[in-house]
Amino acid sequence: MIDLRDSKVLVTGASSMIGRSVVKKLKSRHAKVTEVFHEECDLLNWAQTDAVFQKEAPDYCVHTAGYNGNIRFNKLYPADIFYNTTIMGLNVLKACAFSGVKKVVTPLASCAYRSTDDFLREKDFNLGMPNESVEAHGLSKKAVYHFSRQISKQYDISAVCTVFNTVYGPYDSFDINKTKVVGGLIKRFIVAAENGDKMVECWGTGKPRRELIYCDDAAEGILQALEKYFDVKSPINIGYNEDISIKELAHMIADLTGYAGEISWDITKPDGQYRKILNSSRMKDYEILVEDRTPLRDGLIKTIEWYTNN
Ligand SMILES: NC(=O)c1ccc[n+]([C@@H]2O[C@H](COP(=O)([O-])OP(=O)(O)OC[C@H]3O[C@@H](n4cnc5c(N)ncnc54)[C@H](OP(=O)(O)O)[C@@H]3O)[C@@H](O)[C@H]2O)c1
């Protein structure tokens, strides 16, 4: 078990939704945190990345910088997603190894798994291709995982990876290209409620099911993995082991935003993968996130409140 008190921890992507939660939780553990922002260091640039790590000489690193968006973004920019996610990951991991970082955690996305409606188990992580709608993102995260393994073999570093499904919460992106299911629905229903609209149209059939995790719980999972998960040969799933249909989610968000009109479904638009739910039994074996869990309704209320105030 690693004690993070007084240790130097460098967080990449410190302005991201998950990065901010990681920083907040590191500070509450009394770690000395270095926040790395895009404006100060382009992680696609090896010299800049190496310089930051050499200067800061952190004990540990959490690599939350990333480059991804929704299905539309994946359709428009697959090459950029693959290149940016992979190169940033390779640069950060190499800089960690060169600067004497003892352990680094990289969050991966469930879309790195093969496309299947079954529970996603870590032992199957290397099987098959990701769903085509998110192929570039899934493959680039897989590449970062494989480099984590190789770097752990060659250098004196433990490079582990956590896997999440959709993370949501304050500071989530509400940009048209980036926003995912929760952000997209919140934005649409708040605007509709304000305008007094009688009908909101959502994409697809509403039948696909999604597993959601609140950003502070995801960050807690990352930090607990940093503290007590050392199996560099396998990523570890972090999730609540339950999912919700997009239709149910839409009705819940409509209710919480005060939208009283109808919801229709444009079935000409793609659904994406029908189901992706993480098996989280290994997470329980390692006693990760045994106590921390934000109920979906509470997490949505906090997210809506943040969006409304910002
Ligand atoms: N959100 C999810 O549902 C989810 C699920 C599973 C895994 N993850 C992973 O968790 C991590 C954080 O996700 P997130 O959704 O909170 O944040 P995000 O939207 O993926 O934000 C990524 C962060 O990376 C920074 N960044 C992008 N390009 C950079 C570059 N070239 N150099 C330096 N920094 C750069 C961004 O800074 P700027 O904004 O200033 O460009 C931002 O702070 C990502 O790796 C993501 O893949 C997310």
mmCIF file of N, CA, C and O and ligand atoms in Angstrom, residues 12-21 36-45 48-49 63-69 84-85 88 92 106-111 137 140-141 162-173 178 180 211-213 215 218 222, ligand 1:
data_model
loop_
_atom_site.group_PDB
_atom_site.id
_atom_site.type_symbol
_atom_site.label_atom_id
_atom_site.label_comp_id
_atom_site.label_asym_id
_atom_site.label_seq_id
_atom_site.Cartn_x
_atom_site.Cartn_y
_atom_site.Cartn_z
ATOM 1 N N THR A 12 -1.355 14.913 -15.263
ATOM 2 C CA THR A 12 -1.509 15.504 -16.603
ATOM 3 C C THR A 12 -3.006 15.726 -16.845
ATOM 4 O O THR A 12 -3.836 15.092 -16.202
ATOM 5 N N GLY A 13 -3.334 16.624 -17.778
ATOM 6 C CA GLY A 13 -4.752 16.891 -18.060
ATOM 7 C C GLY A 13 -5.449 17.413 -16.820
ATOM 8 O O GLY A 13 -6.599 17.052 -16.533
ATOM 9 N N ALA A 14 -4.749 18.289 -16.073
ATOM 10 C CA ALA A 14 -5.268 18.723 -14.768
ATOM 11 C C ALA A 14 -6.543 19.572 -14.882
ATOM 12 O O ALA A 14 -7.247 19.758 -13.895
ATOM 13 N N SER A 15 -6.837 20.076 -16.095
ATOM 14 C CA SER A 15 -8.065 20.872 -16.242
ATOM 15 C C SER A 15 -9.258 20.005 -16.622
ATOM 16 O O SER A 15 -10.375 20.488 -16.734
ATOM 17 N N SER A 16 -9.020 18.707 -16.854
ATOM 18 C CA SER A 16 -10.123 17.842 -17.294
ATOM 19 C C SER A 16 -11.041 17.521 -16.124
ATOM 20 O O SER A 16 -10.675 17.713 -14.963
ATOM 21 N N MET A 17 -12.225 17.027 -16.456
ATOM 22 C CA MET A 17 -13.197 16.675 -15.400
ATOM 23 C C MET A 17 -12.574 15.688 -14.401
ATOM 24 O O MET A 17 -12.599 15.922 -13.188
ATOM 25 N N ILE A 18 -11.993 14.614 -14.911
ATOM 26 C CA ILE A 18 -11.431 13.595 -14.010
ATOM 27 C C ILE A 18 -10.156 14.133 -13.351
ATOM 28 O O ILE A 18 -9.927 13.927 -12.161
ATOM 29 N N GLY A 19 -9.327 14.855 -14.125
ATOM 30 C CA GLY A 19 -8.088 15.419 -13.586
ATOM 31 C C GLY A 19 -8.353 16.311 -12.388
ATOM 32 O O GLY A 19 -7.659 16.252 -11.376
ATOM 33 N N ARG A 20 -9.374 17.153 -12.473
ATOM 34 C CA ARG A 20 -9.710 18.058 -11.359
ATOM 35 C C ARG A 20 -10.094 17.266 -10.106
ATOM 36 O O ARG A 20 -9.709 17.621 -8.998
ATOM 37 N N SER A 21 -10.879 16.211 -10.306
ATOM 38 C CA SER A 21 -11.279 15.396 -9.141
ATOM 39 C C SER A 21 -10.067 14.689 -8.545
ATOM 40 O O SER A 21 -9.957 14.569 -7.321
ATOM 41 N N VAL A 36 -0.340 19.642 -14.456
ATOM 42 C CA VAL A 36 0.205 19.970 -15.781
ATOM 43 C C VAL A 36 -0.959 20.316 -16.711
ATOM 44 O O VAL A 36 -1.875 19.519 -16.904
ATOM 45 N N PHE A 37 -0.904 21.540 -17.248
ATOM 46 C CA PHE A 37 -1.964 22.020 -18.143
ATOM 47 C C PHE A 37 -1.458 22.068 -19.588
ATOM 48 O O PHE A 37 -0.262 22.284 -19.832
ATOM 49 N N HIS A 38 -2.379 21.913 -20.510
ATOM 50 C CA HIS A 38 -2.062 21.892 -21.941
ATOM 51 C C HIS A 38 -1.314 23.165 -22.370
ATOM 52 O O HIS A 38 -0.355 23.104 -23.136
ATOM 53 N N GLU A 39 -1.759 24.322 -21.843
ATOM 54 C CA GLU A 39 -1.145 25.602 -22.241
ATOM 55 C C GLU A 39 0.347 25.639 -21.903
ATOM 56 O O GLU A 39 1.137 26.288 -22.597
ATOM 57 N N GLU A 40 0.723 24.951 -20.824
ATOM 58 C CA GLU A 40 2.135 25.002 -20.381
ATOM 59 C C GLU A 40 2.973 23.911 -21.007
ATOM 60 O O GLU A 40 4.194 24.047 -21.147
ATOM 61 N N CYS A 41 2.362 22.813 -21.352
ATOM 62 C CA CYS A 41 3.134 21.679 -21.861
ATOM 63 C C CYS A 41 2.287 20.893 -22.855
ATOM 64 O O CYS A 41 1.219 20.376 -22.496
ATOM 65 N N ASP A 42 2.753 20.827 -24.094
ATOM 66 C CA ASP A 42 2.075 20.019 -25.102
ATOM 67 C C ASP A 42 2.636 18.598 -24.997
ATOM 68 O O ASP A 42 3.789 18.352 -25.352
ATOM 69 N N LEU A 43 1.807 17.693 -24.504
ATOM 70 C CA LEU A 43 2.283 16.321 -24.268
ATOM 71 C C LEU A 43 2.534 15.551 -25.563
ATOM 72 O O LEU A 43 3.062 14.443 -25.541
ATOM 73 N N LEU A 44 2.180 16.162 -26.709
ATOM 74 C CA LEU A 44 2.532 15.546 -27.994
ATOM 75 C C LEU A 44 3.992 15.847 -28.334
ATOM 76 O O LEU A 44 4.565 15.260 -29.243
ATOM 77 N N ASN A 45 4.560 16.806 -27.599
ATOM 78 C CA ASN A 45 5.929 17.236 -27.850
ATOM 79 C C ASN A 45 6.849 16.557 -26.812
ATOM 80 O O ASN A 45 6.751 16.843 -25.617
ATOM 81 N N GLN A 48 9.128 18.912 -24.544
ATOM 82 C CA GLN A 48 8.375 19.626 -23.498
ATOM 83 C C GLN A 48 7.942 18.668 -22.377
ATOM 84 O O GLN A 48 8.003 18.994 -21.192
ATOM 85 N N THR A 49 7.509 17.486 -22.775
ATOM 86 C CA THR A 49 7.038 16.505 -21.783
ATOM 87 C C THR A 49 8.192 16.076 -20.880
ATOM 88 O O THR A 49 8.088 16.086 -19.650
ATOM 89 N N HIS A 63 -2.027 10.024 -15.285
ATOM 90 C CA HIS A 63 -2.083 10.573 -16.658
ATOM 91 C C HIS A 63 -3.541 10.697 -17.118
ATOM 92 O O HIS A 63 -4.086 9.797 -17.745
ATOM 93 N N THR A 64 -4.145 11.854 -16.783
ATOM 94 C CA THR A 64 -5.551 12.016 -17.183
ATOM 95 C C THR A 64 -5.718 12.856 -18.454
ATOM 96 O O THR A 64 -6.854 13.109 -18.862
ATOM 97 N N ALA A 65 -4.607 13.280 -19.065
ATOM 98 C CA ALA A 65 -4.779 13.986 -20.346
ATOM 99 C C ALA A 65 -5.268 12.982 -21.382
ATOM 100 O O ALA A 65 -4.944 11.795 -21.324
ATOM 101 N N GLY A 66 -6.073 13.451 -22.301
ATOM 102 C CA GLY A 66 -6.600 12.559 -23.328
ATOM 103 C C GLY A 66 -7.129 13.368 -24.502
ATOM 104 O O GLY A 66 -7.124 14.607 -24.476
ATOM 105 N N TYR A 67 -7.588 12.673 -25.516
ATOM 106 C CA TYR A 67 -8.131 13.359 -26.697
ATOM 107 C C TYR A 67 -9.258 12.504 -27.245
ATOM 108 O O TYR A 67 -9.023 11.480 -27.880
ATOM 109 N N ASN A 68 -10.465 12.882 -26.929
ATOM 110 C CA ASN A 68 -11.595 12.059 -27.359
ATOM 111 C C ASN A 68 -12.879 12.866 -27.325
ATOM 112 O O ASN A 68 -12.915 13.972 -26.792
ATOM 113 N N GLY A 69 -13.940 12.302 -27.896
ATOM 114 C CA GLY A 69 -15.237 12.955 -27.870
ATOM 115 C C GLY A 69 -16.327 11.919 -28.012
ATOM 116 O O GLY A 69 -16.141 10.768 -27.635
ATOM 117 N N ASN A 84 -3.163 11.334 -31.267
ATOM 118 C CA ASN A 84 -2.974 12.161 -30.057
ATOM 119 C C ASN A 84 -2.987 11.321 -28.780
ATOM 120 O O ASN A 84 -2.140 11.497 -27.907
ATOM 121 N N THR A 85 -3.949 10.421 -28.669
ATOM 122 C CA THR A 85 -4.038 9.609 -27.443
ATOM 123 C C THR A 85 -2.807 8.727 -27.309
ATOM 124 O O THR A 85 -2.220 8.615 -26.223
ATOM 125 N N MET A 88 0.569 10.956 -26.809
ATOM 126 C CA MET A 88 0.597 11.527 -25.445
ATOM 127 C C MET A 88 0.916 10.436 -24.433
ATOM 128 O O MET A 88 1.733 10.624 -23.530
ATOM 129 N N VAL A 92 4.267 10.428 -22.126
ATOM 130 C CA VAL A 92 4.135 10.538 -20.660
ATOM 131 C C VAL A 92 4.772 9.322 -19.977
ATOM 132 O O VAL A 92 5.533 9.462 -19.018
ATOM 133 N N THR A 106 -2.867 5.176 -15.639
ATOM 134 C CA THR A 106 -3.523 5.754 -16.818
ATOM 135 C C THR A 106 -4.962 5.242 -16.892
ATOM 136 O O THR A 106 -5.176 4.024 -16.900
ATOM 137 N N PRO A 107 -5.960 6.148 -16.935
ATOM 138 C CA PRO A 107 -7.328 5.673 -17.129
ATOM 139 C C PRO A 107 -7.588 5.315 -18.593
ATOM 140 O O PRO A 107 -7.286 6.098 -19.495
ATOM 141 N N LEU A 108 -8.126 4.125 -18.809
ATOM 142 C CA LEU A 108 -8.526 3.694 -20.152
ATOM 143 C C LEU A 108 -10.056 3.749 -20.220
ATOM 144 O O LEU A 108 -10.721 3.877 -19.196
ATOM 145 N N ALA A 109 -10.585 3.600 -21.433
ATOM 146 C CA ALA A 109 -12.042 3.613 -21.592
ATOM 147 C C ALA A 109 -12.523 2.211 -21.965
ATOM 148 O O ALA A 109 -11.793 1.455 -22.621
ATOM 149 N N SER A 110 -13.757 1.901 -21.574
ATOM 150 C CA SER A 110 -14.290 0.558 -21.822
ATOM 151 C C SER A 110 -14.347 0.233 -23.311
ATOM 152 O O SER A 110 -14.394 -0.931 -23.694
ATOM 153 N N CYS A 111 -14.306 1.272 -24.168
ATOM 154 C CA CYS A 111 -14.374 1.008 -25.613
ATOM 155 C C CYS A 111 -13.099 0.337 -26.124
ATOM 156 O O CYS A 111 -13.034 -0.075 -27.265
ATOM 157 N N HIS A 137 -10.515 5.383 -30.665
ATOM 158 C CA HIS A 137 -10.277 5.646 -29.244
ATOM 159 C C HIS A 137 -9.913 4.352 -28.523
ATOM 160 O O HIS A 137 -8.944 4.301 -27.748
ATOM 161 N N SER A 140 -6.356 3.156 -29.492
ATOM 162 C CA SER A 140 -5.271 3.997 -28.964
ATOM 163 C C SER A 140 -5.095 3.759 -27.462
ATOM 164 O O SER A 140 -3.977 3.726 -26.958
ATOM 165 N N LYS A 141 -6.193 3.536 -26.745
ATOM 166 C CA LYS A 141 -6.086 3.239 -25.309
ATOM 167 C C LYS A 141 -5.421 1.882 -25.111
ATOM 168 O O LYS A 141 -4.651 1.682 -24.169
ATOM 169 N N THR A 162 -6.456 1.735 -15.303
ATOM 170 C CA THR A 162 -7.823 1.494 -14.826
ATOM 171 C C THR A 162 -8.751 1.619 -16.037
ATOM 172 O O THR A 162 -8.445 2.354 -16.978
ATOM 173 N N VAL A 163 -9.872 0.913 -16.015
ATOM 174 C CA VAL A 163 -10.836 1.034 -17.120
ATOM 175 C C VAL A 163 -12.166 1.542 -16.582
ATOM 176 O O VAL A 163 -12.689 1.009 -15.595
ATOM 177 N N PHE A 164 -12.689 2.575 -17.243
ATOM 178 C CA PHE A 164 -13.989 3.134 -16.859
ATOM 179 C C PHE A 164 -14.964 3.067 -18.021
ATOM 180 O O PHE A 164 -14.556 3.117 -19.175
ATOM 181 N N ASN A 165 -16.231 3.053 -17.663
ATOM 182 C CA ASN A 165 -17.256 3.327 -18.644
ATOM 183 C C ASN A 165 -17.450 4.837 -18.675
ATOM 184 O O ASN A 165 -16.552 5.566 -18.255
ATOM 185 N N THR A 166 -18.614 5.307 -19.062
ATOM 186 C CA THR A 166 -18.810 6.754 -19.186
ATOM 187 C C THR A 166 -18.743 7.446 -17.822
ATOM 188 O O THR A 166 -19.473 7.093 -16.900
ATOM 189 N N VAL A 167 -17.841 8.417 -17.734
ATOM 190 C CA VAL A 167 -17.699 9.212 -16.514
ATOM 191 C C VAL A 167 -18.457 10.526 -16.749
ATOM 192 O O VAL A 167 -18.437 11.074 -17.842
ATOM 193 N N TYR A 168 -19.151 11.022 -15.718
ATOM 194 C CA TYR A 168 -19.889 12.277 -15.862
ATOM 195 C C TYR A 168 -19.716 13.098 -14.595
ATOM 196 O O TYR A 168 -19.285 12.574 -13.558
ATOM 197 N N GLY A 169 -20.052 14.381 -14.681
ATOM 198 C CA GLY A 169 -19.980 15.220 -13.491
ATOM 199 C C GLY A 169 -19.661 16.651 -13.852
ATOM 200 O O GLY A 169 -19.570 17.008 -15.036
ATOM 201 N N PRO A 170 -19.486 17.520 -12.824
ATOM 202 C CA PRO A 170 -19.093 18.909 -13.075
ATOM 203 C C PRO A 170 -17.809 18.952 -13.912
ATOM 204 O O PRO A 170 -16.968 18.069 -13.788
ATOM 205 N N TYR A 171 -17.693 19.967 -14.748
ATOM 206 C CA TYR A 171 -16.543 20.172 -15.651
ATOM 207 C C TYR A 171 -16.527 19.188 -16.814
ATOM 208 O O TYR A 171 -15.557 19.146 -17.568
ATOM 209 N N ASP A 172 -17.566 18.378 -16.971
ATOM 210 C CA ASP A 172 -17.676 17.556 -18.174
ATOM 211 C C ASP A 172 -17.756 18.507 -19.364
ATOM 212 O O ASP A 172 -18.145 19.669 -19.208
ATOM 213 N N SER A 173 -17.385 18.017 -20.543
ATOM 214 C CA SER A 173 -17.459 18.881 -21.713
ATOM 215 C C SER A 173 -18.896 18.936 -22.227
ATOM 216 O O SER A 173 -19.567 17.905 -22.329
ATOM 217 N N LYS A 178 -17.713 16.944 -28.192
ATOM 218 C CA LYS A 178 -17.092 16.222 -27.085
ATOM 219 C C LYS A 178 -18.116 15.621 -26.120
ATOM 220 O O LYS A 178 -17.864 14.593 -25.505
ATOM 221 N N LYS A 180 -20.778 13.718 -24.069
ATOM 222 C CA LYS A 180 -21.266 12.348 -24.209
ATOM 223 C C LYS A 180 -22.717 12.307 -23.764
ATOM 224 O O LYS A 180 -23.357 13.345 -23.654
ATOM 225 N N GLU A 211 -23.304 2.194 -18.620
ATOM 226 C CA GLU A 211 -22.876 2.215 -17.225
ATOM 227 C C GLU A 211 -22.222 3.574 -16.994
ATOM 228 O O GLU A 211 -21.337 3.963 -17.752
ATOM 229 N N LEU A 212 -22.656 4.276 -15.970
ATOM 230 C CA LEU A 212 -22.140 5.624 -15.714
ATOM 231 C C LEU A 212 -21.440 5.657 -14.364
ATOM 232 O O LEU A 212 -21.845 4.952 -13.440
ATOM 233 N N ILE A 213 -20.411 6.480 -14.271
ATOM 234 C CA ILE A 213 -19.736 6.625 -12.973
ATOM 235 C C ILE A 213 -19.440 8.109 -12.745
ATOM 236 O O ILE A 213 -18.989 8.820 -13.660
ATOM 237 N N CYS A 215 -17.631 11.511 -11.545
ATOM 238 C CA CYS A 215 -16.198 11.836 -11.679
ATOM 239 C C CYS A 215 -15.411 11.675 -10.373
ATOM 240 O O CYS A 215 -14.270 11.178 -10.398
ATOM 241 N N ALA A 218 -14.752 8.035 -9.899
ATOM 242 C CA ALA A 218 -13.722 7.575 -10.845
ATOM 243 C C ALA A 218 -12.340 7.984 -10.337
ATOM 244 O O ALA A 218 -11.387 7.188 -10.339
ATOM 245 N N ILE A 222 -9.097 5.728 -9.256
ATOM 246 C CA ILE A 222 -7.734 5.905 -9.785
ATOM 247 C C ILE A 222 -6.730 5.968 -8.630
ATOM 248 O O ILE A 222 -5.687 5.316 -8.653
HETATM 249 N N1 LIG B 1 -14.957 11.023 -19.646
HETATM 250 C C1 LIG B 1 -15.113 9.715 -19.728
HETATM 251 O O1 LIG B 1 -16.241 9.211 -19.852
HETATM 252 C C2 LIG B 1 -13.914 8.789 -19.644
HETATM 253 C C3 LIG B 1 -14.112 7.404 -19.562
HETATM 254 C C4 LIG B 1 -13.002 6.568 -19.497
HETATM 255 C C5 LIG B 1 -11.723 7.096 -19.539
HETATM 256 N N2 LIG B 1 -11.555 8.444 -19.645
HETATM 257 C C6 LIG B 1 -10.199 8.974 -19.736
HETATM 258 O O2 LIG B 1 -9.921 9.769 -18.593
HETATM 259 C C7 LIG B 1 -9.084 10.890 -18.966
HETATM 260 C C8 LIG B 1 -9.784 12.182 -18.561
HETATM 261 O O3 LIG B 1 -11.031 12.249 -19.215
HETATM 262 P P1 LIG B 1 -11.952 13.558 -19.130
HETATM 263 O O4 LIG B 1 -13.207 13.209 -19.869
HETATM 264 O O5 LIG B 1 -12.027 14.033 -17.738
HETATM 265 O O6 LIG B 1 -11.121 14.655 -19.872
HETATM 266 P P2 LIG B 1 -10.873 14.980 -21.418
HETATM 267 O O7 LIG B 1 -12.014 15.717 -21.980
HETATM 268 O O8 LIG B 1 -10.455 13.725 -22.104
HETATM 269 O O9 LIG B 1 -9.703 16.039 -21.213
HETATM 270 C C9 LIG B 1 -8.460 15.729 -21.551
HETATM 271 C C10 LIG B 1 -7.429 16.677 -20.936
HETATM 272 O O10 LIG B 1 -6.241 16.488 -21.686
HETATM 273 C C11 LIG B 1 -5.714 17.749 -22.032
HETATM 274 N N3 LIG B 1 -4.992 17.633 -23.297
HETATM 275 C C12 LIG B 1 -5.468 17.326 -24.520
HETATM 276 N N4 LIG B 1 -4.486 17.349 -25.438
HETATM 277 C C13 LIG B 1 -3.335 17.689 -24.770
HETATM 278 C C14 LIG B 1 -1.989 17.883 -25.159
HETATM 279 N N5 LIG B 1 -1.605 17.729 -26.431
HETATM 280 N N6 LIG B 1 -1.099 18.216 -24.220
HETATM 281 C C15 LIG B 1 -1.465 18.397 -22.927
HETATM 282 N N7 LIG B 1 -2.729 18.203 -22.480
HETATM 283 C C16 LIG B 1 -3.657 17.860 -23.401
HETATM 284 C C17 LIG B 1 -6.922 18.654 -22.163
HETATM 285 O O11 LIG B 1 -6.544 20.002 -22.038
HETATM 286 P P3 LIG B 1 -7.296 21.122 -22.932
HETATM 287 O O12 LIG B 1 -8.759 20.917 -22.660
HETATM 288 O O13 LIG B 1 -6.755 22.399 -22.427
HETATM 289 O O14 LIG B 1 -6.938 20.815 -24.362
HETATM 290 C C18 LIG B 1 -7.759 18.157 -20.978
HETATM 291 O O15 LIG B 1 -7.309 18.750 -19.778
HETATM 292 C C19 LIG B 1 -8.862 10.766 -20.479
HETATM 293 O O16 LIG B 1 -7.661 10.098 -20.715
HETATM 294 C C20 LIG B 1 -10.015 9.894 -20.939
HETATM 295 O O17 LIG B 1 -9.735 9.160 -22.103
HETATM 296 C C21 LIG B 1 -12.616 9.299 -19.691
#
